[in-house]
Tab-separated table of C-alpha atoms in Angstrom:
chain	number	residue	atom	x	y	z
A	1487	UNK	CA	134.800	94.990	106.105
A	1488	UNK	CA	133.428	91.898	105.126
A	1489	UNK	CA	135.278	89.871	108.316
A	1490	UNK	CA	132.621	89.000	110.803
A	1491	UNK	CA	133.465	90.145	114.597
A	1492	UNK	CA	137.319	90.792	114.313
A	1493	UNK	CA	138.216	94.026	116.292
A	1494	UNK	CA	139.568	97.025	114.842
A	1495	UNK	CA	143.216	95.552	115.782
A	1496	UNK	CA	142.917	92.724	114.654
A	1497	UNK	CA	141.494	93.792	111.326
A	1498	UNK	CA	144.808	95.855	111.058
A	1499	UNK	CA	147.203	92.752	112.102
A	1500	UNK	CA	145.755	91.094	109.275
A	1501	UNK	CA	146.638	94.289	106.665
A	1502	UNK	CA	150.180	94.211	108.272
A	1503	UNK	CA	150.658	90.648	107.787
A	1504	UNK	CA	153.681	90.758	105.711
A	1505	UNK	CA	155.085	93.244	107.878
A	1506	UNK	CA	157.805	92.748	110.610
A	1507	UNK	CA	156.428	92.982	113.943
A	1508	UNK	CA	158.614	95.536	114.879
A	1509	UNK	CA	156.649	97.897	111.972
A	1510	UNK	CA	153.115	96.180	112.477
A	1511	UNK	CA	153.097	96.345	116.679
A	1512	UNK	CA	152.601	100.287	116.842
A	1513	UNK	CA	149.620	99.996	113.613
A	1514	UNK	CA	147.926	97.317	115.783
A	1515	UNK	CA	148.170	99.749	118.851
A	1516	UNK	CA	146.872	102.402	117.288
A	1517	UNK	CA	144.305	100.367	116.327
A	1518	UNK	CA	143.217	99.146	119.784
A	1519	UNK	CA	143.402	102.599	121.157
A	1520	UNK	CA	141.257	103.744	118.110
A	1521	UNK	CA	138.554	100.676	118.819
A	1522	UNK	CA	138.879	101.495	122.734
A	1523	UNK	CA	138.374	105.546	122.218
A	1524	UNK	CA	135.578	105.017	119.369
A	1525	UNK	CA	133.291	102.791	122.357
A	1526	UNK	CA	133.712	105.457	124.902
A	1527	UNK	CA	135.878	103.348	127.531
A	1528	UNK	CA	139.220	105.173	126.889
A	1529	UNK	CA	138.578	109.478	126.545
A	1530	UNK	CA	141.406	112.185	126.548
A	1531	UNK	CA	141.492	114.551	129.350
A	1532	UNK	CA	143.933	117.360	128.228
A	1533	UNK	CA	145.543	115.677	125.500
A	1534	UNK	CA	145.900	112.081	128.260
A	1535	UNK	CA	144.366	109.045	127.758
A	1536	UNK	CA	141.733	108.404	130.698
A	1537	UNK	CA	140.083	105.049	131.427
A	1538	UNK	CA	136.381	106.071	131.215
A	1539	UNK	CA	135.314	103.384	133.941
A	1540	UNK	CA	138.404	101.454	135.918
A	1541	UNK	CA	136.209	98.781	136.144
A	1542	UNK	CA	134.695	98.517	132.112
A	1543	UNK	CA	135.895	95.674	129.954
A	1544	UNK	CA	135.106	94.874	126.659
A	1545	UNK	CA	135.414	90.707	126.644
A	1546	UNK	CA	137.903	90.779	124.187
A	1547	UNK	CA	141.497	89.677	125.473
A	1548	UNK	CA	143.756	92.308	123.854
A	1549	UNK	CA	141.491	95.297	124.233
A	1550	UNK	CA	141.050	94.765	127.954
A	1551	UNK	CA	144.671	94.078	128.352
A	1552	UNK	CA	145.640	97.612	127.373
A	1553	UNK	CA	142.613	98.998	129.196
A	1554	UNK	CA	144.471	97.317	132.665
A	1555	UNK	CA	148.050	98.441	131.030
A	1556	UNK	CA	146.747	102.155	130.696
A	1557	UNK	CA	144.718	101.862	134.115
A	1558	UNK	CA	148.076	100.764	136.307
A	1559	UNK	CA	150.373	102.851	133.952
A	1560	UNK	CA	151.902	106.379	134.241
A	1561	UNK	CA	149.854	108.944	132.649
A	1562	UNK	CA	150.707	109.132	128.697
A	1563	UNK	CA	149.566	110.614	125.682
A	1564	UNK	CA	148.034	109.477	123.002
A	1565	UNK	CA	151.274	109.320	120.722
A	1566	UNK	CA	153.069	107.721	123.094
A	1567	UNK	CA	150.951	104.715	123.704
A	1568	UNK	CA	151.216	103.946	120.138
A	1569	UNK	CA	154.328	102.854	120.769
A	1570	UNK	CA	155.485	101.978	124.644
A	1571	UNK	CA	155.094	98.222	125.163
A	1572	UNK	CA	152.861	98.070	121.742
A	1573	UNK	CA	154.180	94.230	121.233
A	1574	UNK	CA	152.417	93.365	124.232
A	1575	UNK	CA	148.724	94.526	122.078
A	1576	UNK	CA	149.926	93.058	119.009
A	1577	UNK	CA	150.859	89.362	120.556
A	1578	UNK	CA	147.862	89.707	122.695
A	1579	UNK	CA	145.913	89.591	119.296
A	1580	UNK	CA	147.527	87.065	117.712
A	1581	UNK	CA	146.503	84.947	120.647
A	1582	UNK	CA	143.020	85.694	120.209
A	1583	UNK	CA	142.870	85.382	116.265
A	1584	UNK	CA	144.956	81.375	117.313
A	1585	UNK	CA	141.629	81.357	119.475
A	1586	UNK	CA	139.501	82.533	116.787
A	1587	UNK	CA	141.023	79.986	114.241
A	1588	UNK	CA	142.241	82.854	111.757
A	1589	UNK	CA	145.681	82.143	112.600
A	1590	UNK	CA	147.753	78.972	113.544
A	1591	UNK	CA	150.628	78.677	116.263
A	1592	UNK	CA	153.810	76.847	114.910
A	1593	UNK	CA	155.886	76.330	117.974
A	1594	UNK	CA	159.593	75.630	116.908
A	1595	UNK	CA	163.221	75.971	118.687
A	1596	UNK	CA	165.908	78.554	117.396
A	1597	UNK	CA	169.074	76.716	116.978
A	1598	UNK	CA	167.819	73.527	118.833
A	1599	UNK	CA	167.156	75.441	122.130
A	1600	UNK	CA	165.107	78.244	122.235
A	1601	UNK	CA	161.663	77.928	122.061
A	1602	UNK	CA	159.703	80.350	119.652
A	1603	UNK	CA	156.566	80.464	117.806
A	1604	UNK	CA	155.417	81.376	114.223
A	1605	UNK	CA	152.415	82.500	113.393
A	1606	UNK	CA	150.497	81.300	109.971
A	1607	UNK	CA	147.599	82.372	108.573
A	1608	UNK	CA	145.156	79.571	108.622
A	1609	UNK	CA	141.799	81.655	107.225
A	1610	UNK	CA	143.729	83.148	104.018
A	1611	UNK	CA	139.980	83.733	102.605
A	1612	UNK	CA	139.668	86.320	106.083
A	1613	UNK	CA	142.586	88.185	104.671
A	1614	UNK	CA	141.756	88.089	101.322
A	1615	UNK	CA	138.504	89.319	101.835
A	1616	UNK	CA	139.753	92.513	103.826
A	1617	UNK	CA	142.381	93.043	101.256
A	1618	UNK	CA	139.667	92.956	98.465
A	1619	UNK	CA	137.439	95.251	100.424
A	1620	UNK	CA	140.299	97.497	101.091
A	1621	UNK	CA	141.088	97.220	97.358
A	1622	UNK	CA	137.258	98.446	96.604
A	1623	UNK	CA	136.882	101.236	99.109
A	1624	UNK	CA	140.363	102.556	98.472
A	1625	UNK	CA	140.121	102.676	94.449
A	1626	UNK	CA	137.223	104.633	95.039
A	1627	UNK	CA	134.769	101.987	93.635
A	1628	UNK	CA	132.744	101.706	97.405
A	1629	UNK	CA	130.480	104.623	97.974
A	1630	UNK	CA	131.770	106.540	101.008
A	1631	UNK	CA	128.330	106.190	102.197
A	1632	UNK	CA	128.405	102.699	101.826
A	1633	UNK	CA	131.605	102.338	103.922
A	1634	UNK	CA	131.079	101.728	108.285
A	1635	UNK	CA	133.085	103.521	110.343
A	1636	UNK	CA	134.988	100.739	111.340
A	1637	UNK	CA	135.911	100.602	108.029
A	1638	UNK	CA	137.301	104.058	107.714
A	1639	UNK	CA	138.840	104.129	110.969
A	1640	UNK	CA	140.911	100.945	110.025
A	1641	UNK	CA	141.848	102.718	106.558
A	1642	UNK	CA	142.961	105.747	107.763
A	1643	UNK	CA	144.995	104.064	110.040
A	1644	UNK	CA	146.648	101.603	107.777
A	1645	UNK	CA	146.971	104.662	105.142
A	1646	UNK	CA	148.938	106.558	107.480
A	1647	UNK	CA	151.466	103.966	108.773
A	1648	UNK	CA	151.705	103.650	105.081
A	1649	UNK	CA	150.924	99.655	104.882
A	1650	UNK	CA	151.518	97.820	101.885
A	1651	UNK	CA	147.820	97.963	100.960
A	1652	UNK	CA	146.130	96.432	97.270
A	1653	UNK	CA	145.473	100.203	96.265
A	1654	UNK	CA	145.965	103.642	96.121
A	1655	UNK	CA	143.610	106.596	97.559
A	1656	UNK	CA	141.998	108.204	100.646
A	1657	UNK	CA	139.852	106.262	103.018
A	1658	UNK	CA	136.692	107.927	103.815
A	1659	UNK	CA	136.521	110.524	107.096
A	1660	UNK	CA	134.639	108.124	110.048
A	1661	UNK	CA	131.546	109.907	110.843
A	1662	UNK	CA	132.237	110.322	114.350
A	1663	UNK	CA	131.718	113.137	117.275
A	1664	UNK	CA	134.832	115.611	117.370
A	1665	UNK	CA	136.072	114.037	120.273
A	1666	UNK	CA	136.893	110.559	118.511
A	1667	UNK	CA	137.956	112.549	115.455
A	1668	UNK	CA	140.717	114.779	117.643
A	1669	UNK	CA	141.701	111.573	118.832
A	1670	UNK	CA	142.227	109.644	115.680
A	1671	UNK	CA	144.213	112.784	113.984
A	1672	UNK	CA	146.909	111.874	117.178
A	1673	UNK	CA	146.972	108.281	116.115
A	1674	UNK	CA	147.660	109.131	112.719
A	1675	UNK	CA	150.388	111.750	113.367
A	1676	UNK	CA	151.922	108.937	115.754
A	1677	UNK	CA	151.899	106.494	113.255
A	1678	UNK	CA	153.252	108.545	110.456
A	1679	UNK	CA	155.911	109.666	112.871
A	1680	UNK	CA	157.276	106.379	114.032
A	1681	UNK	CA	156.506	103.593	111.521
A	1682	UNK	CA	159.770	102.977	109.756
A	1683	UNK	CA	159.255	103.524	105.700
A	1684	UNK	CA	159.522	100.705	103.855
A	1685	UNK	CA	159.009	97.051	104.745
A	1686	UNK	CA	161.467	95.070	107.149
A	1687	UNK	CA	162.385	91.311	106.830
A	1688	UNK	CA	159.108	89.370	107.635
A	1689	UNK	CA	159.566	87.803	111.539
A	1690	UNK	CA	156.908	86.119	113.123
């Protein structure tokens, strides 16, 4: 996707944008286990997700937070780390698209008191341009051929949390080794299993 070096997760907060966190926290998860799995640093060992290498990180904030989470965490599956403490992944990448200058922190108090913060888009041509790509590959107007892996992965994944995307149709399969593919059919039955249907209220 035409969207320069945003990871896999963030791609996907962007496609869940007008989603309620609650709904858009496990997609972004799945993504960041997806992006972590697909470089080699997380690997399943009996259907558990295993740090390759206690000691790898990636540089980017959110992906090496849940790399420590996992690492200091009771051993889970795959379909349960798409959910337990996924808020913590997708803030973690809405701090590092504030960094990136994609989106902009709007710090506010609820009823005069508490403090809380809104996030705005402030690159709507980032967005649009995954939305349009997602538009092209999805309508079946992109060769699959023509479509990265990063691309696909991000598809499938949005496809099966069933995101409000521009259009209708199956992503291409990732051309990846069985392993990553085994793992990404978990994410997908994880997602499809716990994203509530249908949009919630927008809260940021």
């Amino acid at each position: 996707m035409p969207n320069g070096p945003l990871s896999l997760p963030a791609r996907l907060c962007l496609l869940a944008w007008d989603l309620d966190p609650t709904r858009a926290a496990p997609v972004v998860r799945a993504g960041a286990l997806a992006d972590l799995a697909r470089r080699g640093l997380l690997v399943d060992d009996g259907g558990i997700v295993t740090p390759r290498d206690l000691d790898s990180r990636t540089g980017d904030p959110a992906l090496d937070g849940l790399l420590e989470l996992v690492s200091e965490s009771f051993p889970h599956d795959w379909r349960t780390w798409v959910t337990l403490h996924a808020r913590h992944t997708l803030d973690a990448v809405r701090e590092h698209l504030v960094a990136e200058g994609v989106l902009r922190a709007e710090k506010h108090r609820v009823l005069g008191v508490f403090p809380s913060v809104d996030h705005v888009l402030a690159d709507t041509a980032r967005a649009d341009a995954l939305r349009a790509e997602a538009r092209r590959v999805l309508s079946g107007a992109a060769a699959p051929a023509d479509v990265s892996d990063t691309t696909a992965t991000a598809l499938t994944l949005a496809t099966a949390a069933d995101l409000p995307l521009p259009a209708s149709g199956t992503p291409p399969t990732p051309q990846a080794p069985p392993a990553f593919t085994t793992i990404l059919h978990e994410l997908e039955t994880a997602l499809r299993n716990t994203i509530p249907a249908g949009s919630a209220p927008r809260g940021r």
